[in-house]
Amino acid sequence: MAASNQKTILVTGGAGFIGSHTVVELLQQDYNVVIVDDLSNSSPIAIDRIRQIVGSQRADNLVFYQINVLNAEALGKVFEDHDIFAIIHFAGFKAVGESTQKPLEYYWNNVTGLMTTANVARAHGVKRIIFSSSATVYGEPAFIPITEDCPMAKTTNPYGETKAMCERILTDLFRADDEYSVVLLRYFNPIGAHESGLIGEDPAGIPNNLLPYVSQVAVGKLKEIHVFGNDYPTPDGTGVRDYIHVVDLARGHVAALRWLEGTVGTGTVEDAASLVGPTDEEGLRHGVAVFNLGTGTGTSVLQIIHAFEEACGHELPYVIDPRRPGDIAENYAACDKARTEMGWVAEYDIKRMCEDSWRWQSQNPNGFEG
Ligand code: UD1
């Protein structure tokens, strides 16, 4: 790692879809990055591509360890070898359907993984954690647009429950010890890819989420899109979501880091889920801050299909299927808090998200494997 005045950020799950884009943004902002990833659902090629995007000089500020976060001993060694300022914790399983079949694996990996990371970090005096949460913690949302004040609700699957549990664990850490600085980022639906076409979403097997499915139909790997229900109380009857470009989302993590460094915002983040803590003599913030990361705009399944058709230049076959169990009609975020407090706002629209997804998919029809 090159000599640098900048802070070192530990990114668990940094080879994954959101993680890899976040690492690019961190390196471009001159942070040092240590990635810990077991590559169980990601490729080492993603790490090479990150280096390619940022260029050789900044690539020197990146170190990668193939480690599972449940391995406390190996993780401890990483903390001994690097002066970690903060952790961005992405490592976790993320397939909603699979989580209903393998609840123990999901709770073990996601919840014990976070606890192991936090425990090892605490032993090395690291108490700053940015956590990869999800709008899934709002369950069937009490109101739309969803603000951070919207109550956390009954989650519909073990994956969602692990996100809610991890949020509560991190909140209790601060309640017990006000040296903690926790930022909980609740993502809406991340799509798109880096504009270089070098990194993007690379799901294993048949995709569960809409965008990777649509892009695999577009590239000819899958026959037709299955639209899950067209009888929802939405303008065209199909489900409405708040899709956010993964690069915007990645920049939201840099904004969160700046927020806990005390270089943006007022620190007055009170709402139903956040707890304001002290600012220390170095100006660093303590507490639990919750931010929604979305665009504030809802887009239907059919609108996504049509936007993707524009991007790829041909029609996409689709069929209407019954509703998927557990799906809600509509959700989109109110993102005022992230804008006013962190100075963060999503820049890219659906057209750009589909263009970038298509560039990634068409240049890498089989993901990182070629
Ligand atoms: C799900 C998870 C969310 C997770 C996100 C990852 C829940 C309830 N949802 O969101 O926590 O963060 O994935 O991006 O836990 N659709 C189709 N055909 C398809 C796939 C999806 O019509 O083949 C529709 C769905 O019915 C939905 C929309 O597309 O209306 C988006 O679905 P999807 O991409 O799976 O994301 P979510 O279910 O919103």
Short mmCIF file of C-alpha atoms and ligand atoms in Angstrom, two decimals:
data_model
loop_
_atom_site.label_atom_id
_atom_site.label_comp_id
_atom_site.label_asym_id
_atom_site.label_seq_id
_atom_site.Cartn_x
_atom_site.Cartn_y
_atom_site.Cartn_z
CA MET A 1 0.00 0.00 0.00
CA ALA A 2 1.47 3.37 -1.03
CA ALA A 3 2.25 5.98 1.59
CA SER A 4 -0.72 8.29 1.88
CA ASN A 5 -2.17 10.75 4.35
CA GLN A 6 -5.58 9.29 3.78
CA LYS A 7 -7.62 7.06 6.01
CA THR A 8 -7.94 3.32 5.46
CA ILE A 9 -11.40 1.85 5.04
CA LEU A 10 -12.11 -1.84 5.49
CA VAL A 11 -14.72 -2.94 2.95
CA THR A 12 -16.16 -6.39 3.67
CA GLY A 13 -17.81 -7.88 0.60
CA GLY A 14 -15.83 -5.42 -1.53
CA ALA A 15 -15.72 -7.74 -4.56
CA GLY A 16 -19.51 -7.85 -4.83
CA PHE A 17 -21.89 -5.72 -6.90
CA ILE A 18 -22.36 -2.72 -4.59
CA GLY A 19 -19.04 -3.28 -2.81
CA SER A 20 -16.91 -3.11 -5.97
CA HIS A 21 -18.54 0.13 -7.12
CA THR A 22 -18.05 1.61 -3.65
CA VAL A 23 -14.37 0.64 -3.62
CA VAL A 24 -13.90 2.47 -6.95
CA GLU A 25 -15.45 5.65 -5.51
CA LEU A 26 -13.38 5.41 -2.30
CA LEU A 27 -10.11 4.98 -4.22
CA GLN A 28 -11.03 7.86 -6.51
CA GLN A 29 -11.52 9.99 -3.38
CA ASP A 30 -8.01 8.96 -2.26
CA TYR A 31 -8.98 6.67 0.58
CA ASN A 32 -6.91 3.54 1.14
CA VAL A 33 -9.07 0.44 0.88
CA VAL A 34 -8.70 -3.02 2.37
CA ILE A 35 -11.15 -5.50 0.85
CA VAL A 36 -12.10 -8.61 2.79
CA ASP A 37 -14.21 -10.95 0.68
CA ASP A 38 -14.45 -14.75 0.64
CA LEU A 39 -15.44 -14.72 -3.06
CA SER A 40 -18.35 -17.05 -2.25
CA ASN A 41 -20.60 -14.99 -4.51
CA SER A 42 -18.11 -12.80 -6.37
CA SER A 43 -15.09 -13.06 -8.62
CA PRO A 44 -11.42 -12.12 -8.17
CA ILE A 45 -11.69 -10.60 -11.65
CA ALA A 46 -13.80 -7.83 -10.08
CA ILE A 47 -10.73 -6.81 -8.06
CA ASP A 48 -8.58 -6.65 -11.22
CA ARG A 49 -11.25 -4.57 -12.92
CA ILE A 50 -11.41 -2.14 -9.98
CA ARG A 51 -7.65 -1.66 -10.34
CA GLN A 52 -8.04 -1.11 -14.08
CA ILE A 53 -10.75 1.54 -13.57
CA VAL A 54 -8.86 3.59 -10.98
CA GLY A 55 -5.46 3.32 -12.67
CA SER A 56 -2.17 1.93 -11.38
CA GLN A 57 -1.36 4.74 -8.96
CA ARG A 58 -4.59 4.54 -7.00
CA ALA A 59 -4.64 0.77 -7.38
CA ASP A 60 -1.59 0.76 -5.10
CA ASN A 61 -3.91 1.94 -2.32
CA LEU A 62 -5.98 -1.23 -2.53
CA VAL A 63 -5.27 -4.47 -0.69
CA PHE A 64 -7.40 -7.61 -1.02
CA TYR A 65 -7.71 -10.53 1.38
CA GLN A 66 -9.73 -13.63 0.55
CA ILE A 67 -11.20 -14.12 4.01
CA ASN A 68 -14.63 -15.05 5.32
CA VAL A 69 -15.75 -12.54 7.96
CA LEU A 70 -16.70 -15.43 10.25
CA ASN A 71 -12.98 -16.21 10.52
CA ALA A 72 -12.15 -14.01 13.53
CA GLU A 73 -8.50 -15.02 13.60
CA ALA A 74 -7.81 -14.08 9.98
CA LEU A 75 -9.84 -10.88 10.37
CA GLY A 76 -7.85 -9.97 13.48
CA LYS A 77 -4.65 -10.19 11.46
CA VAL A 78 -6.07 -7.66 8.98
CA PHE A 79 -6.73 -5.20 11.82
CA GLU A 80 -3.20 -5.78 13.12
CA ASP A 81 -1.69 -5.07 9.72
CA HIS A 82 -3.76 -2.01 8.85
CA ASP A 83 -4.81 1.09 10.73
CA ILE A 84 -8.51 0.85 9.95
CA PHE A 85 -10.49 4.10 10.32
CA ALA A 86 -13.93 2.70 9.52
CA ILE A 87 -15.66 -0.39 8.19
CA ILE A 88 -18.18 -0.54 5.38
CA HIS A 89 -19.89 -3.87 5.91
CA PHE A 90 -21.38 -5.40 2.75
CA ALA A 91 -20.50 -9.06 3.31
CA GLY A 92 -23.68 -11.11 3.40
CA PHE A 93 -26.05 -13.39 1.55
CA LYS A 94 -28.72 -11.51 -0.37
CA ALA A 95 -31.14 -13.80 -2.21
CA VAL A 96 -34.61 -13.34 -0.77
CA GLY A 97 -36.04 -16.64 -2.09
CA GLU A 98 -33.03 -18.67 -1.02
CA SER A 99 -33.23 -17.18 2.47
CA THR A 100 -36.64 -18.80 2.97
CA GLN A 101 -35.10 -22.20 2.10
CA LYS A 102 -31.89 -21.73 4.10
CA PRO A 103 -32.79 -19.57 7.09
CA LEU A 104 -30.05 -20.93 9.32
CA GLU A 105 -27.37 -20.21 6.72
CA TYR A 106 -28.70 -16.66 6.29
CA TYR A 107 -28.92 -15.86 10.00
CA TRP A 108 -25.55 -17.45 10.62
CA ASN A 109 -23.72 -15.78 7.79
CA ASN A 110 -25.32 -12.35 7.95
CA VAL A 111 -25.87 -11.85 11.67
CA THR A 112 -22.90 -13.79 13.04
CA GLY A 113 -20.78 -12.28 10.25
CA LEU A 114 -21.63 -8.78 11.41
CA MET A 115 -21.13 -9.67 15.08
CA THR A 116 -17.76 -11.28 14.39
CA THR A 117 -16.63 -8.26 12.40
CA ALA A 118 -17.81 -5.84 15.10
CA ASN A 119 -16.21 -7.92 17.84
CA VAL A 120 -12.82 -8.13 16.15
CA ALA A 121 -13.02 -4.43 15.25
CA ARG A 122 -13.80 -3.46 18.86
CA ALA A 123 -10.81 -5.46 20.08
CA HIS A 124 -8.72 -3.18 17.84
CA GLY A 125 -10.51 0.00 18.92
CA VAL A 126 -12.49 0.41 15.68
CA LYS A 127 -16.03 1.60 16.38
CA ARG A 128 -17.08 3.22 13.12
CA ILE A 129 -19.35 1.08 10.98
CA ILE A 130 -21.37 1.86 7.88
CA PHE A 131 -23.90 -0.90 7.31
CA SER A 132 -25.46 -2.08 4.10
CA SER A 133 -29.15 -2.22 4.99
CA SER A 134 -32.23 -2.33 2.82
CA ALA A 135 -35.65 -0.78 2.36
CA THR A 136 -36.87 -4.29 3.12
CA VAL A 137 -36.79 -3.29 6.83
CA TYR A 138 -39.91 -1.16 6.17
CA GLY A 139 -41.82 -4.34 5.24
CA GLU A 140 -45.20 -3.34 3.83
CA PRO A 141 -44.47 0.39 4.30
CA ALA A 142 -46.82 2.38 6.53
CA PHE A 143 -46.66 5.29 4.07
CA ILE A 144 -45.11 6.30 0.74
CA PRO A 145 -42.80 8.05 -0.04
CA ILE A 146 -40.92 6.26 2.73
CA THR A 147 -39.05 8.55 5.11
CA GLU A 148 -36.61 7.29 7.74
CA ASP A 149 -39.43 7.91 10.24
CA CYS A 150 -41.46 5.14 8.67
CA PRO A 151 -41.59 2.36 11.28
CA MET A 152 -39.58 -0.80 10.76
CA ALA A 153 -42.17 -3.45 10.08
CA LYS A 154 -42.52 -7.18 9.99
CA THR A 155 -40.09 -8.37 7.34
CA THR A 156 -41.33 -10.88 4.79
CA ASN A 157 -38.31 -13.22 4.67
CA PRO A 158 -35.18 -14.25 6.64
CA TYR A 159 -32.91 -12.10 4.43
CA GLY A 160 -34.90 -9.01 5.39
CA GLU A 161 -34.95 -10.10 9.01
CA THR A 162 -31.15 -10.32 9.07
CA LYS A 163 -30.96 -6.71 7.88
CA ALA A 164 -33.36 -5.60 10.64
CA MET A 165 -31.47 -7.62 13.26
CA CYS A 166 -28.10 -6.19 12.23
CA GLU A 167 -29.53 -2.66 12.42
CA ARG A 168 -30.73 -3.35 15.97
CA ILE A 169 -27.42 -4.86 17.03
CA LEU A 170 -25.49 -1.85 15.76
CA THR A 171 -27.94 0.55 17.41
CA ASP A 172 -27.55 -1.25 20.74
CA LEU A 173 -23.76 -1.02 20.43
CA PHE A 174 -24.07 2.76 20.42
CA ARG A 175 -26.63 2.74 23.25
CA ALA A 176 -24.09 0.87 25.37
CA ASP A 177 -21.02 2.82 24.27
CA ASP A 178 -21.28 6.33 22.86
CA GLU A 179 -17.90 6.05 21.18
CA TYR A 180 -19.66 4.15 18.39
CA SER A 181 -20.42 5.82 15.06
CA VAL A 182 -22.92 3.89 13.03
CA VAL A 183 -24.52 4.76 9.72
CA LEU A 184 -27.34 2.53 8.52
CA LEU A 185 -27.91 2.94 4.79
CA ARG A 186 -31.25 1.63 3.59
CA TYR A 187 -30.96 0.93 -0.11
CA PHE A 188 -33.86 0.88 -2.48
CA ASN A 189 -33.30 -1.13 -5.71
CA PRO A 190 -29.72 -0.83 -6.99
CA ILE A 191 -29.24 -1.42 -10.72
CA GLY A 192 -26.93 -0.16 -13.47
CA ALA A 193 -23.19 -0.65 -13.68
CA HIS A 194 -20.00 1.34 -13.87
CA GLU A 195 -19.90 3.40 -17.08
CA SER A 196 -16.69 1.63 -18.14
CA GLY A 197 -18.64 -1.62 -18.54
CA LEU A 198 -15.89 -3.33 -16.53
CA ILE A 199 -17.84 -4.08 -13.34
CA GLY A 200 -21.52 -4.82 -12.81
CA GLU A 201 -23.99 -7.27 -11.33
CA ASP A 202 -23.05 -10.91 -11.91
CA PRO A 203 -25.67 -13.11 -10.28
CA ALA A 204 -25.04 -16.83 -9.94
CA GLY A 205 -27.61 -18.95 -11.81
CA ILE A 206 -31.00 -17.62 -12.87
CA PRO A 207 -31.37 -14.05 -11.58
CA ASN A 208 -34.02 -13.36 -8.94
CA ASN A 209 -34.10 -9.61 -9.40
CA LEU A 210 -35.74 -7.81 -12.27
CA LEU A 211 -32.84 -5.99 -13.91
CA PRO A 212 -30.37 -8.83 -14.26
CA TYR A 213 -33.22 -10.95 -15.61
CA VAL A 214 -34.17 -8.30 -18.17
CA SER A 215 -30.57 -7.84 -19.27
CA GLN A 216 -30.07 -11.58 -19.71
CA VAL A 217 -33.17 -11.71 -21.92
CA ALA A 218 -31.77 -8.75 -23.86
CA VAL A 219 -28.48 -10.57 -24.47
CA GLY A 220 -30.29 -13.77 -25.49
CA LYS A 221 -29.39 -15.95 -22.51
CA LEU A 222 -32.99 -16.16 -21.27
CA LYS A 223 -36.09 -16.49 -23.42
CA GLU A 224 -38.59 -14.01 -22.02
CA ILE A 225 -39.23 -11.76 -19.05
CA HIS A 226 -41.80 -12.90 -16.50
CA VAL A 227 -43.74 -9.93 -15.18
CA PHE A 228 -44.96 -10.87 -11.72
CA GLY A 229 -48.52 -9.52 -11.70
CA ASN A 230 -50.26 -6.74 -13.60
CA ASP A 231 -53.17 -6.30 -11.21
CA TYR A 232 -51.49 -4.15 -8.54
CA PRO A 233 -53.07 -0.79 -7.65
CA THR A 234 -50.39 1.07 -9.66
CA PRO A 235 -50.75 3.13 -12.89
CA ASP A 236 -50.06 0.18 -15.24
CA GLY A 237 -50.82 -2.62 -12.75
CA THR A 238 -47.19 -3.78 -12.40
CA GLY A 239 -44.99 -3.36 -9.33
CA VAL A 240 -43.38 0.03 -8.73
CA ARG A 241 -39.90 0.37 -7.21
CA ASP A 242 -37.32 3.07 -6.62
CA TYR A 243 -34.38 1.99 -8.81
CA ILE A 244 -31.09 3.67 -8.04
CA HIS A 245 -27.88 3.63 -10.08
CA VAL A 246 -25.24 1.60 -8.26
CA VAL A 247 -22.68 4.39 -8.75
CA ASP A 248 -25.01 6.87 -7.02
CA LEU A 249 -25.44 4.32 -4.26
CA ALA A 250 -21.67 3.86 -3.99
CA ARG A 251 -21.24 7.63 -3.66
CA GLY A 252 -23.80 7.53 -0.85
CA HIS A 253 -21.26 5.48 1.12
CA VAL A 254 -18.56 8.07 0.60
CA ALA A 255 -21.06 10.71 1.76
CA ALA A 256 -21.77 8.62 4.87
CA LEU A 257 -18.05 8.46 5.59
CA ARG A 258 -17.78 12.22 5.26
CA TRP A 259 -20.76 12.52 7.57
CA LEU A 260 -19.11 10.53 10.31
CA GLU A 261 -15.84 12.38 9.72
CA GLY A 262 -17.87 15.51 10.51
CA THR A 263 -17.01 17.21 7.20
CA VAL A 264 -20.60 17.44 5.95
CA GLY A 265 -23.94 18.08 7.62
CA THR A 266 -25.00 19.32 11.01
CA GLY A 267 -25.10 16.03 12.90
CA THR A 268 -28.72 16.66 13.86
CA VAL A 269 -30.18 13.51 12.41
CA GLU A 270 -32.98 12.79 14.81
CA ASP A 271 -35.86 10.68 13.60
CA ALA A 272 -37.56 7.47 14.69
CA ALA A 273 -34.46 5.33 14.05
CA SER A 274 -31.47 7.63 14.53
CA LEU A 275 -29.74 8.51 17.79
CA VAL A 276 -27.64 11.62 18.01
CA GLY A 277 -24.37 11.25 19.86
CA PRO A 278 -21.51 13.54 20.80
CA THR A 279 -19.03 15.07 18.39
CA ASP A 280 -15.53 14.51 19.74
CA GLU A 281 -12.58 16.91 19.93
CA GLU A 282 -11.44 15.84 16.44
CA GLY A 283 -14.86 16.75 15.04
CA LEU A 284 -15.82 13.12 14.46
CA ARG A 285 -19.48 12.27 14.93
CA HIS A 286 -20.87 9.56 17.15
CA GLY A 287 -24.35 8.10 17.15
CA VAL A 288 -26.59 6.12 14.87
CA ALA A 289 -27.64 7.82 11.65
CA VAL A 290 -30.15 6.27 9.27
CA PHE A 291 -30.40 7.34 5.66
CA ASN A 292 -32.54 6.13 2.78
CA LEU A 293 -30.62 5.86 -0.47
CA GLY A 294 -32.99 6.02 -3.41
CA THR A 295 -34.04 8.50 -6.08
CA GLY A 296 -37.53 9.35 -4.84
CA THR A 297 -39.01 8.23 -8.17
CA GLY A 298 -41.07 5.09 -8.68
CA THR A 299 -40.79 3.09 -11.90
CA SER A 300 -43.00 0.15 -12.92
CA VAL A 301 -41.84 -3.21 -14.28
CA LEU A 302 -43.23 -2.35 -17.74
CA GLN A 303 -41.50 1.04 -17.72
CA ILE A 304 -38.21 -0.72 -16.93
CA ILE A 305 -38.73 -3.16 -19.79
CA HIS A 306 -39.40 -0.32 -22.22
CA ALA A 307 -36.43 1.75 -21.01
CA PHE A 308 -34.22 -1.30 -21.47
CA GLU A 309 -35.57 -1.83 -24.99
CA GLU A 310 -34.44 1.72 -25.80
CA ALA A 311 -31.00 1.01 -24.36
CA CYS A 312 -30.41 -2.28 -26.16
CA GLY A 313 -32.12 -1.28 -29.38
CA HIS A 314 -34.55 -4.18 -29.73
CA GLU A 315 -37.86 -5.40 -28.36
CA LEU A 316 -37.88 -7.65 -25.33
CA PRO A 317 -40.41 -10.51 -25.10
CA TYR A 318 -42.37 -10.72 -21.86
CA VAL A 319 -45.27 -12.65 -20.37
CA ILE A 320 -47.54 -11.75 -17.47
CA ASP A 321 -47.34 -14.24 -14.61
CA PRO A 322 -49.14 -14.30 -11.26
CA ARG A 323 -47.88 -12.10 -8.45
CA ARG A 324 -44.75 -13.30 -6.66
CA PRO A 325 -45.52 -14.14 -3.02
CA GLY A 326 -44.19 -11.54 -0.59
CA ASP A 327 -44.02 -8.71 -3.16
CA ILE A 328 -45.55 -5.35 -2.37
CA ALA A 329 -47.29 -3.10 -4.91
CA GLU A 330 -45.17 -0.04 -4.59
CA ASN A 331 -42.29 1.50 -2.71
CA TYR A 332 -40.15 4.54 -3.20
CA ALA A 333 -38.04 6.67 -0.95
CA ALA A 334 -38.11 10.17 0.40
CA CYS A 335 -34.43 11.10 0.16
CA ASP A 336 -34.59 14.58 1.67
CA LYS A 337 -32.62 13.58 4.72
CA ALA A 338 -29.63 12.26 2.77
CA ARG A 339 -29.69 15.44 0.66
CA THR A 340 -29.92 17.96 3.47
CA GLU A 341 -27.65 16.18 5.93
CA MET A 342 -25.04 14.46 3.75
CA GLY A 343 -25.32 16.65 0.66
CA TRP A 344 -25.95 13.47 -1.32
CA VAL A 345 -28.40 13.20 -4.16
CA ALA A 346 -28.84 10.52 -6.83
CA GLU A 347 -27.85 11.92 -10.24
CA TYR A 348 -28.62 9.21 -12.78
CA ASP A 349 -32.03 8.47 -14.31
CA ILE A 350 -33.57 5.20 -15.50
CA LYS A 351 -32.34 5.75 -19.07
CA ARG A 352 -28.75 5.99 -17.86
CA MET A 353 -29.19 3.01 -15.50
CA CYS A 354 -30.40 0.83 -18.39
CA GLU A 355 -27.67 2.05 -20.75
CA ASP A 356 -24.97 1.22 -18.23
CA SER A 357 -26.54 -2.16 -17.38
CA TRP A 358 -26.65 -2.97 -21.07
CA ARG A 359 -23.03 -1.94 -21.65
CA TRP A 360 -21.91 -4.23 -18.81
CA GLN A 361 -24.13 -7.13 -19.94
CA SER A 362 -23.30 -6.90 -23.65
CA GLN A 363 -19.54 -6.62 -23.00
CA ASN A 364 -19.65 -9.43 -20.42
CA PRO A 365 -22.48 -11.77 -21.47
CA ASN A 366 -21.34 -14.37 -18.95
CA GLY A 367 -20.42 -11.90 -16.24
CA PHE A 368 -16.84 -11.98 -14.98
CA GLU A 369 -16.33 -15.43 -16.46
CA GLY A 370 -16.24 -14.04 -20.00
C1 UD1 B 1 -35.76 -7.43 -3.47
C2 UD1 B 1 -35.77 -7.53 -1.96
C3 UD1 B 1 -34.97 -6.41 -1.39
C4 UD1 B 1 -33.57 -6.45 -1.98
C5 UD1 B 1 -33.67 -6.31 -3.47
C6 UD1 B 1 -32.32 -6.37 -4.13
C7 UD1 B 1 -37.66 -8.00 -0.43
C8 UD1 B 1 -39.13 -8.02 -0.26
N1 UD1 B 1 -37.17 -7.53 -1.55
O1 UD1 B 1 -36.47 -6.25 -3.82
O2 UD1 B 1 -34.88 -6.54 -0.01
O3 UD1 B 1 -32.80 -5.41 -1.44
O4 UD1 B 1 -34.46 -7.38 -3.97
O5 UD1 B 1 -32.32 -5.55 -5.25
O6 UD1 B 1 -36.96 -8.41 0.46
N2 UD1 B 1 -40.17 -8.63 -10.99
C9 UD1 B 1 -40.74 -9.18 -12.13
N3 UD1 B 1 -40.09 -10.20 -12.76
C10 UD1 B 1 -38.89 -10.70 -12.31
C11 UD1 B 1 -38.31 -10.13 -11.13
C12 UD1 B 1 -38.99 -9.11 -10.50
O7 UD1 B 1 -41.81 -8.77 -12.58
O8 UD1 B 1 -38.35 -11.64 -12.93
C13 UD1 B 1 -40.84 -7.48 -10.35
C14 UD1 B 1 -41.19 -7.67 -8.89
O9 UD1 B 1 -42.47 -8.19 -8.74
C15 UD1 B 1 -41.05 -6.23 -8.37
C16 UD1 B 1 -39.95 -5.62 -9.23
O10 UD1 B 1 -39.90 -6.43 -10.40
O11 UD1 B 1 -42.24 -5.51 -8.61
C17 UD1 B 1 -38.59 -5.61 -8.57
O12 UD1 B 1 -38.26 -6.92 -8.10
P1 UD1 B 1 -36.80 -7.29 -7.60
O13 UD1 B 1 -35.79 -6.79 -8.57
O14 UD1 B 1 -36.78 -8.75 -7.28
O15 UD1 B 1 -36.60 -6.43 -6.27
P2 UD1 B 1 -37.55 -6.30 -4.97
O16 UD1 B 1 -38.42 -7.49 -4.80
O17 UD1 B 1 -38.18 -4.96 -4.99
#
